[in-house]
Structure formats: structure tokens, C-alpha cells
XYZ file of N, CA, C and O in Angstrom:
672
model
N 120.824 95.096 98.598
C 120.261 93.677 98.539
C 121.115 92.789 97.689
O 121.463 93.186 96.682
N 121.318 91.565 98.163
C 122.169 90.643 97.443
C 121.609 90.438 96.002
O 120.325 90.251 95.770
N 122.473 90.370 95.005
C 122.089 90.233 93.579
C 121.238 89.016 93.344
O 120.264 88.999 92.689
N 121.633 87.893 93.984
C 120.835 86.564 93.802
C 119.413 86.791 94.330
O 118.467 86.338 93.655
N 119.185 87.394 95.452
C 117.893 87.577 96.035
C 117.101 88.551 95.102
O 115.947 88.284 94.822
N 117.735 89.514 94.617
C 117.117 90.493 93.611
C 116.541 89.705 92.440
O 115.444 89.911 92.069
N 117.427 88.838 91.878
C 116.948 88.122 90.700
C 115.872 87.153 91.002
O 114.947 86.999 90.204
N 115.938 86.401 92.111
C 114.919 85.486 92.454
C 113.591 86.231 92.658
O 112.526 85.788 92.059
N 113.590 87.336 93.477
C 112.394 88.101 93.646
C 111.750 88.688 92.381
O 110.587 88.612 92.199
N 112.662 89.221 91.498
C 112.195 89.844 90.262
C 111.505 88.745 89.429
O 110.438 88.995 88.906
N 112.101 87.621 89.330
C 111.543 86.526 88.492
C 110.125 86.055 89.083
O 109.149 85.884 88.420
N 110.175 85.808 90.351
C 108.874 85.405 91.061
C 107.724 86.401 90.887
O 106.587 85.998 90.636
N 108.068 87.618 91.113
C 107.065 88.639 91.045
C 106.503 88.750 89.628
O 105.312 88.901 89.392
N 107.383 88.773 88.673
C 106.973 88.883 87.276
C 106.086 87.684 86.842
O 105.247 87.911 85.904
N 106.237 86.555 87.471
C 105.455 85.352 87.066
C 104.127 85.241 87.866
O 103.434 84.234 87.683
N 103.849 86.190 88.749
C 102.642 86.038 89.544
C 101.642 87.182 89.157
O 102.024 88.345 88.987
N 100.466 86.827 89.086
C 99.353 87.774 88.801
C 98.839 88.432 90.065
O 98.463 89.539 90.071
N 98.799 87.690 91.166
C 98.253 88.129 92.509
C 99.352 87.861 93.498
O 99.833 86.708 93.616
N 99.632 88.884 94.269
C 100.786 88.748 95.256
C 100.317 89.248 96.596
O 99.703 90.353 96.696
N 100.594 88.504 97.599
C 100.334 88.855 99.010
C 101.730 89.124 99.661
O 102.583 88.350 99.574
N 101.843 90.360 100.159
C 103.057 90.740 100.832
C 102.715 90.936 102.376
O 101.903 91.705 102.712
N 103.372 90.097 103.195
C 103.008 90.124 104.648
C 104.243 90.490 105.460
O 105.278 89.801 105.278
N 104.043 91.316 106.420
C 105.147 91.622 107.362
C 104.796 90.999 108.728
O 103.703 91.172 109.236
N 105.767 90.302 109.301
C 105.541 89.686 110.632
C 106.480 90.265 111.613
O 107.625 90.515 111.262
N 105.973 90.438 112.860
C 106.888 90.893 113.891
C 106.178 91.791 114.893
O 105.056 92.251 114.782
N 106.924 92.106 115.977
C 106.339 92.818 117.071
C 106.963 94.191 117.051
O 108.193 94.383 117.317
N 106.215 95.285 116.756
C 106.755 96.537 116.691
C 107.251 97.171 117.987
O 107.953 98.184 117.992
N 106.907 96.541 119.024
C 107.331 97.031 120.411
C 108.724 96.437 120.748
O 109.233 96.744 121.839
N 109.285 95.587 119.998
C 110.541 94.903 120.276
C 111.592 95.241 119.239
O 112.163 94.369 118.602
N 111.858 96.541 119.101
C 113.033 96.978 118.325
C 112.920 96.509 116.854
O 111.928 96.713 116.168
N 114.065 95.785 116.467
C 114.185 95.374 115.052
C 113.126 94.292 114.740
O 113.005 93.979 113.502
N 112.433 93.703 115.604
C 111.459 92.729 115.196
C 110.264 93.383 114.561
O 109.474 92.763 113.909
N 110.239 94.727 114.567
C 109.127 95.446 113.885
C 109.487 95.689 112.425
O 108.756 96.405 111.796
N 110.619 95.143 111.932
C 110.948 95.347 110.529
C 109.908 94.924 109.543
O 109.661 95.734 108.578
N 109.334 93.796 109.687
C 108.309 93.306 108.824
C 107.171 94.190 108.685
O 106.751 94.648 107.627
N 106.534 94.529 109.823
C 105.417 95.499 109.816
C 105.765 96.812 109.213
O 104.990 97.475 108.516
N 107.062 97.315 109.467
C 107.488 98.521 108.889
C 107.558 98.515 107.360
O 107.149 99.514 106.736
N 107.947 97.464 106.841
C 108.012 97.229 105.361
C 106.570 97.470 104.819
O 106.412 98.156 103.850
N 105.649 96.834 105.467
C 104.147 96.922 104.988
C 103.695 98.343 105.119
O 103.046 98.870 104.174
N 104.058 99.042 106.241
C 103.507 100.332 106.457
C 104.043 101.314 105.339
O 103.234 102.110 104.768
N 105.236 101.182 105.036
C 105.849 102.030 104.013
C 105.355 101.670 102.635
O 105.027 102.607 101.829
N 105.186 100.400 102.309
C 104.652 100.070 100.994
C 103.207 100.529 100.829
O 102.836 100.971 99.793
N 102.397 100.563 101.910
C 101.111 101.055 101.824
C 101.001 102.547 101.540
O 100.171 103.019 100.842
N 102.041 103.243 102.048
C 102.133 104.703 101.771
C 102.598 104.873 100.373
O 102.160 105.876 99.654
N 103.521 104.062 99.815
C 104.089 104.348 98.483
C 103.179 103.785 97.315
O 103.283 104.255 96.220
N 102.407 102.753 97.618
C 101.667 102.102 96.494
C 100.232 102.463 96.755
O 99.622 102.323 97.728
N 99.631 103.131 95.713
C 98.275 103.616 95.804
C 97.320 102.438 95.649
O 97.311 101.761 94.663
N 96.485 102.315 96.663
C 95.577 101.092 96.753
C 94.622 100.871 95.565
O 94.457 99.753 95.134
N 93.899 101.928 94.993
C 93.093 101.655 93.969
C 93.749 100.921 92.775
O 93.128 100.223 92.025
N 95.037 101.147 92.544
C 95.763 100.546 91.478
C 96.226 99.150 91.795
O 96.687 98.447 90.958
N 96.073 98.673 93.103
C 96.705 97.513 93.483
C 95.727 96.343 93.817
O 95.814 95.641 94.831
N 94.766 96.162 92.902
C 93.769 95.081 93.182
C 94.516 93.684 93.064
O 93.844 92.709 93.558
N 95.684 93.637 92.567
C 96.329 92.309 92.489
C 97.398 92.196 93.563
O 98.228 91.268 93.569
N 97.471 93.128 94.534
C 98.493 93.047 95.548
C 97.654 93.200 96.966
O 96.812 94.095 97.123
N 97.979 92.364 97.881
C 97.399 92.393 99.261
C 98.551 92.623 100.191
O 99.513 91.844 100.185
N 98.503 93.753 100.894
C 99.521 94.125 101.890
C 98.925 93.779 103.207
O 97.911 94.353 103.615
N 99.681 93.048 104.028
C 99.201 92.665 105.369
C 100.216 92.866 106.403
O 101.342 92.358 106.310
N 99.845 93.658 107.480
C 100.748 93.684 108.640
C 100.225 92.522 109.547
O 99.208 92.632 110.216
N 101.005 91.441 109.587
C 100.595 90.244 110.393
C 101.031 90.338 111.850
O 100.550 89.474 112.605
N 101.786 91.363 112.161
C 102.072 91.533 113.593
C 102.714 90.232 114.175
O 103.431 89.432 113.397
N 102.464 89.907 115.374
C 103.012 88.654 116.021
C 102.246 87.415 115.666
O 102.691 86.339 115.935
N 101.030 87.609 115.029
C 100.208 86.396 114.729
C 99.818 86.388 113.314
O 98.634 86.616 112.940
N 100.798 86.244 112.403
C 100.468 86.207 110.940
C 99.447 85.144 110.583
O 98.664 85.294 109.596
N 99.397 84.065 111.322
C 98.461 83.048 111.086
C 97.009 83.452 111.190
O 96.101 82.824 110.678
N 96.745 84.553 111.940
C 95.426 85.042 111.980
C 94.896 85.615 110.654
O 93.704 85.818 110.553
N 95.716 85.776 109.704
C 95.348 86.296 108.437
C 95.222 85.285 107.322
O 95.091 85.576 106.118
N 95.270 84.032 107.701
C 95.211 82.911 106.614
C 93.897 82.987 105.886
O 93.857 82.765 104.691
N 92.756 83.312 106.549
C 91.480 83.430 105.890
C 91.499 84.515 104.780
O 90.964 84.339 103.652
N 92.028 85.650 105.207
C 92.118 86.806 104.286
C 92.963 86.430 103.013
O 92.768 86.713 101.858
N 94.165 85.769 103.301
C 95.084 85.330 102.242
C 94.407 84.347 101.355
O 94.408 84.465 100.127
N 93.751 83.339 101.935
C 93.111 82.336 101.071
C 92.006 82.941 100.233
O 91.808 82.569 99.109
N 91.252 83.865 100.739
C 90.227 84.584 99.999
C 90.799 85.316 98.870
O 90.222 85.361 97.708
N 91.919 85.928 99.064
C 92.562 86.726 97.951
C 93.215 85.841 96.875
O 93.305 86.238 95.782
N 93.545 84.564 97.234
C 94.090 83.566 96.318
C 95.387 84.020 95.551
O 95.401 84.031 94.302
N 96.439 84.389 96.311
C 97.605 84.816 95.610
C 98.396 83.688 94.987
O 98.375 82.582 95.518
N 99.082 83.951 93.963
C 100.049 82.997 93.326
C 101.322 82.978 94.143
O 102.107 82.117 94.011
N 101.658 84.188 94.692
C 102.832 84.288 95.470
C 102.640 85.042 96.807
O 101.874 86.054 96.808
N 103.149 84.470 97.820
C 103.120 85.099 99.169
C 104.544 85.416 99.547
O 105.428 84.521 99.511
N 104.873 86.676 99.845
C 106.212 87.103 100.293
C 106.025 87.498 101.765
O 105.227 88.446 102.063
N 106.856 86.913 102.621
C 106.797 87.256 104.063
C 108.128 87.923 104.453
O 109.207 87.449 104.125
N 108.022 89.031 105.122
C 109.179 89.724 105.778
C 109.140 89.484 107.193
O 108.158 89.678 107.840
N 110.336 89.114 107.807
C 110.399 88.837 109.225
C 111.823 89.113 109.675
O 112.766 88.842 108.978
N 112.038 89.542 110.907
C 113.308 89.635 111.545
C 113.697 88.259 111.864
O 112.875 87.647 112.649
N 114.809 87.790 111.401
C 115.265 86.439 111.727
C 116.773 86.422 112.071
O 117.530 86.992 111.395
N 116.994 85.685 113.110
C 118.388 85.633 113.605
C 119.139 84.438 112.925
O 118.725 83.291 113.022
N 120.141 84.815 112.218
C 120.955 83.844 111.515
C 122.510 84.005 111.784
O 123.234 83.158 111.297
N 122.817 84.981 112.545
C 124.260 85.253 112.766
C 124.944 86.094 111.728
O 126.082 86.379 111.778
N 124.183 86.637 110.786
C 124.699 87.530 109.806
C 124.844 88.954 110.417
O 124.405 89.214 111.563
N 125.454 89.845 109.661
C 125.601 91.171 110.007
C 124.236 91.847 110.182
O 123.365 91.653 109.282
N 123.975 92.665 111.241
C 122.672 93.317 111.384
C 122.329 94.150 110.227
O 123.141 94.805 109.613
N 121.101 93.981 109.782
C 120.539 94.642 108.572
C 120.724 93.882 107.289
O 120.182 94.200 106.234
N 121.315 92.620 107.358
C 121.447 91.762 106.181
C 120.054 91.355 105.782
O 119.233 91.078 106.651
N 119.851 91.225 104.492
C 118.594 90.814 103.879
C 118.980 89.432 103.140
O 119.828 89.331 102.387
N 118.123 88.440 103.517
C 118.475 87.128 102.862
C 117.158 86.240 102.779
O 116.208 86.491 103.473
N 117.245 85.299 101.869
C 116.243 84.356 101.755
C 116.275 83.298 102.779
O 117.361 82.776 103.147
N 115.094 82.930 103.311
C 115.044 82.037 104.421
C 114.393 80.695 103.931
O 113.370 80.722 103.241
N 114.988 79.573 104.406
C 114.349 78.287 104.145
C 113.395 78.104 105.385
O 114.007 77.852 106.501
N 112.131 78.203 105.351
C 111.251 78.099 106.440
C 111.390 76.861 107.313
O 111.138 76.902 108.519
N 111.871 75.784 106.687
C 112.077 74.526 107.437
C 113.217 74.588 108.370
O 113.306 73.846 109.412
N 114.143 75.621 108.262
C 115.223 75.783 109.133
C 114.959 76.725 110.317
O 115.753 76.899 111.110
N 113.769 77.273 110.304
C 113.356 78.192 111.357
C 113.016 77.368 112.676
O 112.121 76.446 112.556
N 113.623 77.662 113.751
C 113.374 77.050 114.991
C 112.518 78.069 115.794
O 113.039 79.124 116.065
N 111.379 77.743 116.134
C 110.379 78.624 116.737
C 111.009 79.519 117.924
O 110.914 80.671 117.927
N 111.610 78.841 118.801
C 111.991 79.592 120.047
C 113.319 80.415 119.795
O 113.628 81.250 120.571
N 114.091 80.046 118.776
C 115.359 80.659 118.582
C 115.209 82.011 117.866
O 115.935 82.953 118.083
N 114.228 82.161 116.955
C 114.278 83.413 116.148
C 112.886 84.046 116.021
O 112.700 85.038 115.324
N 111.918 83.548 116.698
C 110.521 84.054 116.421
C 109.779 84.454 117.600
O 109.979 83.863 118.681
N 109.050 85.545 117.450
C 108.174 86.020 118.515
C 106.744 85.543 118.319
O 105.795 85.894 118.997
N 106.522 84.806 117.240
C 105.245 84.394 116.830
C 104.700 83.232 117.711
O 105.487 82.398 118.102
N 103.416 83.108 117.784
C 102.767 82.075 118.572
C 102.881 80.684 117.784
O 103.031 79.738 118.387
N 102.727 80.789 116.495
C 102.924 79.588 115.683
C 104.181 79.693 114.895
O 104.557 80.818 114.329
N 105.104 78.736 114.889
C 106.342 78.875 114.203
C 106.065 79.269 112.817
O 105.156 78.674 112.122
N 106.873 80.106 112.288
C 106.806 80.603 110.871
C 106.790 79.452 109.876
O 106.076 79.427 108.857
N 107.573 78.446 110.173
C 107.730 77.249 109.307
C 106.322 76.556 109.079
O 105.997 76.121 108.079
N 105.561 76.412 110.195
C 104.212 75.877 110.168
C 103.257 76.771 109.378
O 102.386 76.249 108.631
N 103.360 78.020 109.566
C 102.526 79.020 108.793
C 102.778 78.851 107.298
O 101.797 78.678 106.569
N 103.988 78.801 106.943
C 104.435 78.633 105.495
C 103.847 77.292 104.931
O 103.254 77.228 103.885
N 104.157 76.282 105.685
C 103.702 74.884 105.278
C 102.149 74.893 105.101
O 101.667 74.355 104.127
N 101.409 75.531 106.072
C 100.005 75.573 105.997
C 99.505 76.284 104.654
O 98.641 75.695 103.961
N 100.158 77.415 104.351
C 99.779 78.128 103.179
C 100.032 77.274 101.965
O 99.177 77.272 101.016
N 101.208 76.687 101.903
C 101.564 75.927 100.695
C 100.776 74.664 100.487
O 100.467 74.280 99.345
N 100.293 74.083 101.600
C 99.564 72.842 101.518
C 97.988 73.074 101.301
O 97.348 72.119 100.815
N 97.582 74.229 101.623
C 96.133 74.466 101.457
C 95.767 75.352 100.358
O 94.585 75.657 100.127
N 96.759 75.922 99.641
C 96.520 76.833 98.519
C 97.409 76.571 97.430
O 98.534 75.913 97.651
N 97.157 77.017 96.229
C 98.074 76.931 95.140
C 98.862 78.227 95.146
O 98.501 79.251 94.471
N 99.873 78.256 95.872
C 100.744 79.439 96.062
C 102.174 79.082 96.301
O 102.524 78.044 96.826
N 103.087 79.990 95.902
C 104.461 79.848 96.317
C 104.649 80.837 97.445
O 104.116 81.886 97.521
N 105.572 80.427 98.456
C 105.836 81.285 99.468
C 107.359 81.498 99.633
O 108.143 80.638 99.567
N 107.666 82.808 99.714
C 109.106 83.245 99.894
C 109.200 84.053 101.242
O 108.340 84.836 101.477
N 110.158 83.585 102.049
C 110.327 84.251 103.288
C 111.712 84.997 103.216
O 112.703 84.420 102.896
N 111.607 86.391 103.469
C 112.835 87.238 103.453
C 113.099 87.533 104.822
O 112.354 88.237 105.603
N 114.326 87.202 105.327
C 114.789 87.533 106.629
C 115.552 88.865 106.646
O 116.264 89.120 105.668
N 115.385 89.532 107.708
C 116.199 90.745 108.023
C 116.879 90.545 109.320
O 116.212 90.286 110.353
N 118.186 90.547 109.311
C 118.974 90.325 110.530
C 118.816 91.412 111.518
O 119.169 92.582 111.249
N 118.259 91.078 112.718
C 118.174 92.124 113.741
C 119.445 92.456 114.419
O 120.358 91.630 114.434
N 119.442 93.616 115.102
C 120.546 94.029 115.895
C 120.059 94.044 117.382
O 120.852 93.720 118.262
N 118.836 94.437 117.608
C 118.293 94.555 118.981
C 116.830 94.208 119.003
O 116.016 94.812 118.196
N 116.497 93.194 119.768
C 115.085 92.776 119.906
C 114.544 93.069 121.301
O 113.513 92.502 121.717
N 115.133 94.034 122.021
C 114.632 94.389 123.299
C 113.344 95.177 123.294
O 113.108 95.928 122.338
N 112.559 94.911 124.229
C 111.221 95.627 124.380
C 111.458 97.072 124.576
O 112.284 97.553 125.356
N 110.604 97.945 123.900
C 110.658 99.425 124.018
C 111.776 100.123 123.321
O 111.875 101.306 123.466
N 112.559 99.464 122.429
C 113.648 100.161 121.844
C 113.250 100.444 120.353
O 112.374 99.767 119.859
N 113.851 101.424 119.758
C 113.585 101.725 118.340
C 114.251 100.801 117.439
O 115.247 100.127 117.846
N 113.817 100.757 116.205
C 114.486 99.915 115.189
C 115.921 100.505 114.987
O 116.025 101.755 114.834
N 116.909 99.640 114.812
C 118.217 100.045 114.679
C 118.417 100.692 113.296
O 117.737 100.498 112.382
N 119.519 101.571 113.154
C 119.823 102.227 111.884
C 120.090 101.114 110.729
O 119.696 101.351 109.597
N 120.664 100.006 111.081
C 121.047 98.945 110.081
C 119.777 98.383 109.577
O 119.598 98.065 108.380
N 118.851 98.152 110.450
C 117.510 97.447 110.044
C 116.670 98.559 109.274
O 116.024 98.148 108.299
N 116.705 99.780 109.736
C 116.048 100.806 108.982
C 116.520 100.949 107.539
O 115.773 101.104 106.634
N 117.815 100.781 107.392
C 118.317 100.833 106.045
C 117.910 99.625 105.189
O 117.675 99.789 104.002
N 117.880 98.444 105.840
C 117.383 97.277 105.062
C 115.980 97.453 104.759
O 115.567 97.070 103.572
N 115.190 98.025 105.617
C 113.691 98.284 105.259
C 113.669 99.218 104.093
O 112.895 99.048 103.183
N 114.442 100.241 104.114
C 114.428 101.241 103.086
C 114.786 100.580 101.745
O 114.294 100.815 100.619
N 115.863 99.711 101.712
C 116.270 99.006 100.551
C 115.158 98.092 99.985
O 114.935 98.131 98.834
N 114.505 97.325 100.888
C 113.405 96.509 100.479
C 112.239 97.274 99.858
O 111.682 96.951 98.861
N 111.820 98.255 100.562
C 110.673 99.070 100.084
C 110.957 99.762 98.776
O 110.054 99.854 97.976
N 112.163 100.264 98.686
C 112.535 100.947 97.332
C 112.485 99.876 96.272
O 111.921 100.156 95.161
N 112.994 98.716 96.462
C 112.980 97.627 95.478
C 111.585 97.240 95.068
O 111.288 97.212 93.900
N 110.759 97.016 96.057
C 109.377 96.597 95.787
C 108.540 97.615 95.163
O 107.734 97.339 94.269
N 108.675 98.923 95.608
C 107.973 99.928 94.971
C 108.322 100.019 93.532
O 107.443 100.183 92.660
N 109.600 100.020 93.211
C 110.072 100.190 91.821
C 109.626 98.958 91.009
O 109.081 99.223 89.875
N 109.771 97.725 91.444
C 109.415 96.664 90.573
C 107.897 96.480 90.387
O 107.483 96.192 89.295
N 107.132 96.866 91.375
C 105.638 96.802 91.266
C 105.163 97.870 90.309
O 104.231 97.698 89.578
N 105.796 99.104 90.372
C 105.458 100.140 89.441
C 105.688 99.723 88.000
O 104.963 100.023 87.123
N 106.901 99.165 87.783
C 107.350 98.724 86.466
C 106.461 97.683 85.934
O 106.308 97.514 84.664
N 105.811 96.892 86.737
C 104.957 95.791 86.312
C 103.457 96.235 86.193
O 102.618 95.441 86.054
N 103.221 97.515 86.511
C 101.939 98.182 86.471
C 100.958 97.466 87.555
O 99.823 97.335 87.153
N 101.400 97.109 88.654
C 100.494 96.652 89.698
C 99.854 97.858 90.353
O 100.343 98.922 90.463
């Protein structure tokens, strides 16, 4: 994971009491399933009774369907994982400016991710960070590529470690 992203995430997580981590994507479309895969692995690694300050959500193709649950939880920080096409090397992990997301170019979601982020920020007192994972293959019915599996492993290892160190 890029050092700058590591530092930004570490700082933001340390400054938040309640964190919502949401994975977005279609698990039937290859690398688009990266976001939900991150959530699935974190749920396995982080023991839920200890995580009353963390909400893990597999938002699938319609993360906007979970706005009520997110609002009820009242997180200070929302971190969204999604496969996003930026032209980088497959498996690259990077910070996304949601306003630069063009719905039809990189998203399988019904509501553009930029609108979802804007809604969260305008209706709640929360910071939103979107982490993109560069896909290699978004075809229907294919497995997640080795590059994206490695990116998911990197992200889940980082989050598991930092959340354990902060006693979440």
C-alpha cells in the first residue's frame, strides 16, 4: 500500500471513535467483488463482540440501500472500498476523489458513488474516504484476479492490524 495512503488512513482511523467500513461491488463480476471481499475477510478476522465501534457492511451493488443503517450507527468516519478504473496497474490501491467518479465509466452501482458520498457527508457529521482498487477483469462469472486478491490481502492485513492496535 502506498506510504501516503497508509499515513492518511492511520491518522483518520486514530481520530475516529466510530468507524463504518463499507465494501461496494458485484461479486459476480470478477474484480468488482474486491470491496465485498474486503468486508468478508474483515468480518472473519475481527471478532464482533469487541467491535461495537466498528460497523462492517457489504454494500454490494447498491451501497445506498445501507444509508439508514449507517446513519443509525453515527460513524465519525466512513471508509468505502470499491473497484475503480483509473488506468493504474491492476491491483493498485489508491485514494479516490469521489467527485471525479463518472458513474458509467467505473461503477456498477445504481447510484453514482459520488452522489452516495455527498449524501453521507451532507446528512451526517462524518468524513468519507473512498479507496479504489484497480481491477484487471470485470467480466461476469470470472474469479477475482491474483493482483486484486493481493490488494485485498494487503488492505485486510493493514486494517486488522491497525484496528487491533487501537483496541477496536
